[in-house]
Short mmCIF file of C-alpha atoms and ligand atoms in Angstrom, two decimals:
data_model
loop_
_atom_site.label_atom_id
_atom_site.label_comp_id
_atom_site.label_asym_id
_atom_site.label_seq_id
_atom_site.Cartn_x
_atom_site.Cartn_y
_atom_site.Cartn_z
CA MET A 93 10.06 9.49 -28.52
CA ASN A 94 6.81 11.25 -29.05
CA GLU A 95 8.28 13.16 -31.96
CA LEU A 96 9.11 9.83 -33.59
CA HIS A 97 5.80 8.14 -32.90
CA GLY A 98 3.22 10.86 -33.29
CA GLU A 99 0.98 11.20 -30.27
CA SER A 100 1.43 7.64 -29.02
CA ARG A 101 2.61 7.41 -25.44
CA VAL A 102 4.09 4.38 -23.67
CA VAL A 103 3.46 4.44 -19.92
CA ALA A 104 5.03 1.79 -17.68
CA LEU A 105 3.13 0.89 -14.50
CA VAL A 106 5.36 -0.64 -11.82
CA PRO A 107 3.51 -2.57 -9.09
CA ALA A 108 5.70 -2.19 -5.99
CA ALA A 109 3.09 -2.19 -3.21
CA GLY A 110 3.37 -5.82 -2.10
CA GLN A 111 4.64 -6.81 1.34
CA GLY A 112 7.10 -9.49 0.25
CA VAL A 113 5.87 -12.10 2.70
CA ARG A 114 7.70 -14.96 0.96
CA LEU A 115 10.98 -13.03 0.94
CA GLY A 116 10.65 -12.45 4.67
CA GLU A 117 12.78 -9.29 4.95
CA SER A 118 11.98 -6.51 7.41
CA LYS A 119 10.67 -4.12 4.75
CA PRO A 120 8.33 -4.42 1.75
CA LYS A 121 10.06 -6.35 -1.02
CA ALA A 122 10.37 -3.57 -3.60
CA PHE A 123 12.47 -1.58 -1.06
CA VAL A 124 14.88 -4.44 -0.34
CA PRO A 125 18.28 -3.70 -1.88
CA VAL A 126 19.84 -5.77 -4.64
CA GLY A 127 23.51 -4.94 -5.12
CA GLY A 128 22.93 -1.86 -2.94
CA SER A 129 19.93 -0.38 -4.80
CA PRO A 130 16.27 -0.94 -3.92
CA MET A 131 14.58 -3.33 -6.34
CA LEU A 132 12.09 -0.72 -7.46
CA ALA A 133 14.87 1.73 -8.37
CA LEU A 134 16.55 -0.98 -10.47
CA ALA A 135 13.28 -1.82 -12.21
CA VAL A 136 12.62 1.86 -13.01
CA ASP A 137 16.22 2.29 -14.23
CA GLY A 138 15.75 -0.62 -16.64
CA LEU A 139 12.55 0.89 -18.06
CA ILE A 140 14.25 4.25 -18.60
CA ALA A 141 17.37 2.63 -20.07
CA SER A 142 15.26 0.82 -22.67
CA GLY A 143 14.55 4.17 -24.34
CA SER A 144 11.11 2.75 -25.18
CA VAL A 145 9.10 4.29 -22.34
CA ASP A 146 7.75 7.87 -22.13
CA GLU A 147 6.52 7.88 -18.55
CA VAL A 148 6.61 5.67 -15.43
CA VAL A 149 4.06 5.27 -12.64
CA VAL A 150 5.23 3.40 -9.53
CA MET A 151 2.60 2.06 -7.11
CA VAL A 152 3.89 1.67 -3.54
CA PRO A 153 2.48 1.24 0.00
CA ALA A 154 0.75 4.52 0.93
CA ASP A 155 3.09 5.21 3.87
CA LEU A 156 6.19 4.94 1.66
CA ILE A 157 5.36 7.52 -1.01
CA ASP A 158 7.77 10.21 0.21
CA GLU A 159 10.56 7.69 0.77
CA THR A 160 10.05 6.38 -2.77
CA ARG A 161 10.25 9.83 -4.33
CA ALA A 162 13.53 10.43 -2.49
CA LEU A 163 15.15 7.21 -3.65
CA LEU A 164 14.27 7.43 -7.35
CA PRO A 165 16.96 9.07 -9.45
CA GLU A 166 16.45 12.25 -11.47
CA SER A 167 15.33 11.19 -14.92
CA ALA A 168 14.63 12.61 -18.32
CA ILE A 169 11.07 11.22 -18.33
CA PRO A 170 8.30 11.79 -15.75
CA VAL A 171 8.22 9.23 -12.93
CA HIS A 172 5.08 9.40 -10.75
CA VAL A 173 4.59 7.68 -7.41
CA VAL A 174 1.06 6.75 -6.30
CA PRO A 175 -0.41 4.56 -3.56
CA GLY A 176 -1.06 0.94 -4.53
CA GLY A 177 -3.75 -1.32 -3.09
CA ALA A 178 -4.33 -4.47 -1.08
CA GLU A 179 -4.04 -6.85 -4.05
CA ARG A 180 -1.79 -6.54 -7.07
CA THR A 181 -4.83 -5.91 -9.28
CA ASP A 182 -5.78 -2.97 -7.02
CA SER A 183 -2.28 -1.55 -7.48
CA VAL A 184 -2.44 -1.89 -11.27
CA ARG A 185 -5.87 -0.25 -11.28
CA ALA A 186 -4.42 2.69 -9.30
CA GLY A 187 -1.61 2.96 -11.83
CA LEU A 188 -4.04 2.95 -14.76
CA ASP A 189 -6.00 5.78 -13.12
CA ALA A 190 -2.76 7.79 -12.90
CA ALA A 191 -2.01 7.32 -16.61
CA PRO A 192 -5.03 8.74 -18.44
CA ASP A 193 -3.14 9.70 -21.61
CA ALA A 194 -1.37 6.38 -22.23
CA THR A 195 -1.61 4.83 -25.70
CA PHE A 196 0.27 1.71 -24.67
CA VAL A 197 0.68 0.42 -21.13
CA LEU A 198 3.43 -1.82 -19.79
CA VAL A 199 2.86 -3.53 -16.46
CA HIS A 200 6.22 -4.48 -14.96
CA ASP A 201 6.83 -5.98 -11.50
CA ALA A 202 9.35 -4.10 -9.37
CA ALA A 203 10.40 -7.57 -8.19
CA ARG A 204 11.78 -8.33 -11.69
CA ALA A 205 14.58 -5.91 -10.88
CA LEU A 206 17.21 -7.31 -13.27
CA THR A 207 15.05 -7.35 -16.42
CA PRO A 208 17.24 -6.45 -19.42
CA PRO A 209 16.20 -3.22 -21.21
CA SER A 210 16.30 -5.17 -24.50
CA LEU A 211 13.35 -7.30 -23.35
CA ILE A 212 11.37 -4.14 -22.55
CA SER A 213 12.09 -2.83 -26.04
CA ARG A 214 10.99 -6.13 -27.63
CA VAL A 215 7.59 -5.90 -25.95
CA VAL A 216 7.10 -2.26 -27.00
CA ALA A 217 8.17 -3.03 -30.58
CA GLU A 218 5.40 -5.66 -30.90
CA LEU A 219 2.82 -3.23 -29.50
CA ARG A 220 3.89 -0.61 -32.03
CA ALA A 221 3.69 -3.26 -34.75
CA GLY A 222 0.02 -3.73 -33.89
CA ALA A 223 -0.24 -6.53 -31.31
CA PRO A 224 -2.91 -5.58 -28.73
CA ALA A 225 -1.33 -7.62 -25.91
CA VAL A 226 2.24 -8.95 -25.56
CA VAL A 227 3.88 -11.08 -22.85
CA PRO A 228 7.45 -12.37 -22.45
CA ALA A 229 7.50 -16.17 -22.32
CA LEU A 230 10.12 -18.82 -21.60
CA PRO A 231 9.93 -22.58 -22.18
CA VAL A 232 9.19 -24.55 -19.02
CA THR A 233 12.16 -26.69 -17.96
CA ASP A 234 10.56 -28.74 -15.16
CA THR A 235 7.90 -31.34 -15.82
CA ILE A 236 4.58 -29.88 -14.67
CA LYS A 237 1.87 -32.04 -13.09
CA SER A 238 -1.63 -31.26 -11.95
CA VAL A 239 -2.64 -32.65 -8.56
CA ASP A 240 -5.86 -33.01 -6.58
CA ALA A 241 -6.52 -31.72 -3.05
CA ALA A 242 -4.91 -34.82 -1.54
CA GLY A 243 -1.72 -34.33 -3.58
CA ALA A 244 -2.35 -37.22 -5.97
CA VAL A 245 -1.25 -36.55 -9.54
CA THR A 246 -4.14 -36.09 -11.92
CA GLY A 247 -2.23 -35.37 -15.12
CA THR A 248 0.99 -34.40 -16.89
CA PRO A 249 0.39 -31.70 -19.51
CA ASP A 250 2.66 -31.72 -22.55
CA ARG A 251 5.49 -29.38 -21.58
CA SER A 252 6.20 -28.34 -25.17
CA GLY A 253 2.96 -26.34 -25.17
CA LEU A 254 3.62 -24.60 -21.85
CA ARG A 255 5.44 -21.32 -21.16
CA ALA A 256 6.45 -19.44 -18.01
CA ILE A 257 5.28 -15.84 -18.31
CA GLN A 258 7.23 -12.77 -17.17
CA THR A 259 6.82 -9.00 -17.24
CA PRO A 260 6.76 -6.40 -18.71
CA GLN A 261 3.38 -7.31 -20.14
CA GLY A 262 2.34 -4.79 -22.79
CA PHE A 263 -1.14 -3.72 -23.85
CA ASP A 264 -3.07 -1.32 -25.96
CA ALA A 265 -4.18 1.00 -23.14
CA ARG A 266 -7.89 0.91 -24.06
CA LEU A 267 -7.82 -2.89 -24.02
CA LEU A 268 -6.26 -3.10 -20.55
CA ARG A 269 -8.74 -0.53 -19.21
CA ALA A 270 -11.59 -2.61 -20.64
CA ALA A 271 -10.14 -5.75 -19.03
CA TYR A 272 -9.86 -4.02 -15.65
CA ALA A 273 -13.42 -2.68 -15.95
CA THR A 274 -14.76 -6.27 -15.85
CA ASP A 275 -15.29 -7.87 -12.48
CA THR A 276 -13.25 -10.98 -13.30
CA GLN A 277 -10.16 -12.42 -11.62
CA ALA A 278 -6.92 -13.64 -13.16
CA THR A 279 -3.42 -14.24 -11.87
CA ASP A 280 -1.83 -11.82 -14.32
CA ASP A 281 -2.83 -8.83 -16.42
CA ALA A 282 -2.82 -10.78 -19.67
CA GLY A 283 -5.18 -13.29 -18.06
CA LEU A 284 -7.83 -10.56 -17.75
CA VAL A 285 -7.33 -9.64 -21.40
CA GLU A 286 -7.63 -13.30 -22.47
CA LEU A 287 -11.03 -13.43 -20.77
CA LEU A 288 -12.17 -10.68 -23.16
CA GLY A 289 -11.31 -13.02 -26.03
CA THR A 290 -8.34 -11.00 -27.28
CA THR A 291 -5.29 -12.86 -28.60
CA VAL A 292 -2.18 -12.36 -26.48
CA LEU A 293 1.15 -12.58 -28.34
CA THR A 294 4.30 -13.99 -26.73
CA VAL A 295 7.84 -12.75 -27.30
CA LEU A 296 10.92 -14.61 -26.07
CA GLY A 297 11.47 -13.78 -22.40
CA ASP A 298 14.81 -13.58 -20.61
CA PRO A 299 16.06 -15.61 -17.62
CA LEU A 300 17.30 -12.35 -16.05
CA ALA A 301 13.68 -11.14 -15.86
CA PHE A 302 13.02 -13.69 -13.08
CA LYS A 303 10.83 -12.51 -10.21
CA ILE A 304 12.68 -12.14 -6.91
CA THR A 305 10.25 -14.00 -4.67
CA THR A 306 12.18 -16.11 -2.13
CA PRO A 307 15.44 -15.71 -0.15
CA LEU A 308 17.17 -17.95 -2.72
CA ASP A 309 16.11 -15.58 -5.52
CA LEU A 310 17.62 -12.68 -3.58
CA VAL A 311 20.95 -14.50 -3.24
CA LEU A 312 20.93 -15.14 -6.98
CA ALA A 313 20.08 -11.50 -7.80
CA ASN A 314 22.83 -10.13 -5.52
CA THR A 315 25.35 -12.55 -7.01
CA LEU A 316 24.42 -11.54 -10.55
CA VAL A 317 24.81 -7.83 -9.77
CA ALA A 318 28.14 -8.41 -8.03
CA GLN A 319 29.42 -10.27 -11.11
CA ARG A 320 28.16 -7.54 -13.40
CA ASN A 321 30.01 -4.94 -11.33
CA THR A 322 33.28 -6.87 -11.26
CA PRO A 323 35.62 -6.01 -14.17
CA ILE A 324 36.41 -9.07 -16.28
CA ALA A 325 40.14 -8.82 -15.49
CA ALA A 326 39.42 -8.97 -11.76
CA ARG A 327 37.11 -11.94 -12.27
CA GLU A 328 39.81 -13.82 -14.12
CA ALA A 329 42.26 -13.08 -11.33
CA VAL A 330 39.83 -14.61 -8.86
CA THR A 331 39.11 -17.72 -10.92
CA THR A 332 42.66 -18.40 -12.19
CA PRO A 333 44.41 -20.89 -9.87
N1 CTP B 647 2.32 -5.89 -5.74
C1 CTP B 647 1.64 -4.68 -5.66
N2 CTP B 647 0.54 -4.56 -4.85
C2 CTP B 647 0.10 -5.61 -4.15
C3 CTP B 647 0.78 -6.86 -4.23
C4 CTP B 647 1.89 -6.98 -5.05
O1 CTP B 647 2.02 -3.68 -6.29
N3 CTP B 647 -0.96 -5.47 -3.35
C5 CTP B 647 3.55 -5.97 -6.55
C6 CTP B 647 4.78 -6.40 -5.74
O2 CTP B 647 5.35 -5.27 -5.08
C7 CTP B 647 5.68 -7.00 -6.79
C8 CTP B 647 4.70 -7.50 -7.86
O3 CTP B 647 3.42 -6.95 -7.54
O4 CTP B 647 6.56 -6.05 -7.38
C9 CTP B 647 4.64 -9.03 -7.91
O5 CTP B 647 4.07 -9.52 -6.69
P1 CTP B 647 4.81 -10.53 -5.70
O6 CTP B 647 6.06 -11.03 -6.29
O7 CTP B 647 3.79 -11.49 -5.21
O8 CTP B 647 5.27 -9.54 -4.51
P2 CTP B 647 4.70 -9.44 -3.04
O9 CTP B 647 3.20 -9.49 -3.06
O10 CTP B 647 5.36 -8.25 -2.41
O11 CTP B 647 5.28 -10.77 -2.38
P3 CTP B 647 4.51 -11.85 -1.48
O12 CTP B 647 3.38 -12.37 -2.36
O13 CTP B 647 5.54 -12.87 -1.16
O14 CTP B 647 4.01 -11.12 -0.26
MG1 MG B 648 2.19 -11.28 -3.79
#
């Protein structure tokens, strides 16, 4: 890829250092299998399969570094494993420190294990076309309400102007470093960039890039992989009465 794009280098940072409290399994979430493979291996596979990434940095709990190296497949591009931190922002910061020569940075949750490679390529294409920050976005299907501390509804924002945001989120590397150098807080990486006043572009997200957060999400993810692995003829045999 570097031959095609001069010196520019796309590095994907994969936060995988969370504990997965809401999933409630016996191991940290990124190591929980989906269709037999740990989520973080699936997420890294998707990044490599996109053909749009030159290097991957995975951030994991410090005591699981060796285990992570053993479970990641051999790959044509470098895949580094570094310790993450207590909060997701700490993990991303650790990943940025491990990617000093990145031109573009993708930040992609290990928990979005089934993200289609085509979505990853869409984000990178917009970065290469000049957008400084790019996030995948989907229309919101539920009505969203704001509430006060007592649970009383305080408003109903117009849903047509709302989007649910996924990963990978893509950035000009200097911009993301500048955003992380500030001492501000945001719930996602793009949020930090927005606070700098930079415009963040959306591209159409993909339902398969959902974040595996709860036990129900894990059931859905396992079901999707099982369907994907079942030949169509066998599926028809099962569904034909
Ligand atoms: N993450 C991370 N470092 C942290 C916290 C989260 O690298 N200190 C990663 C998770 O591993 C996950 C992604 O950020 O891939 C999104 O976070 P989330 O879905 O909240 O995962 P967890 O924090 O593991 O889950 P929970 O909040 O339920 O404990
Ligand atoms: Mg979390």
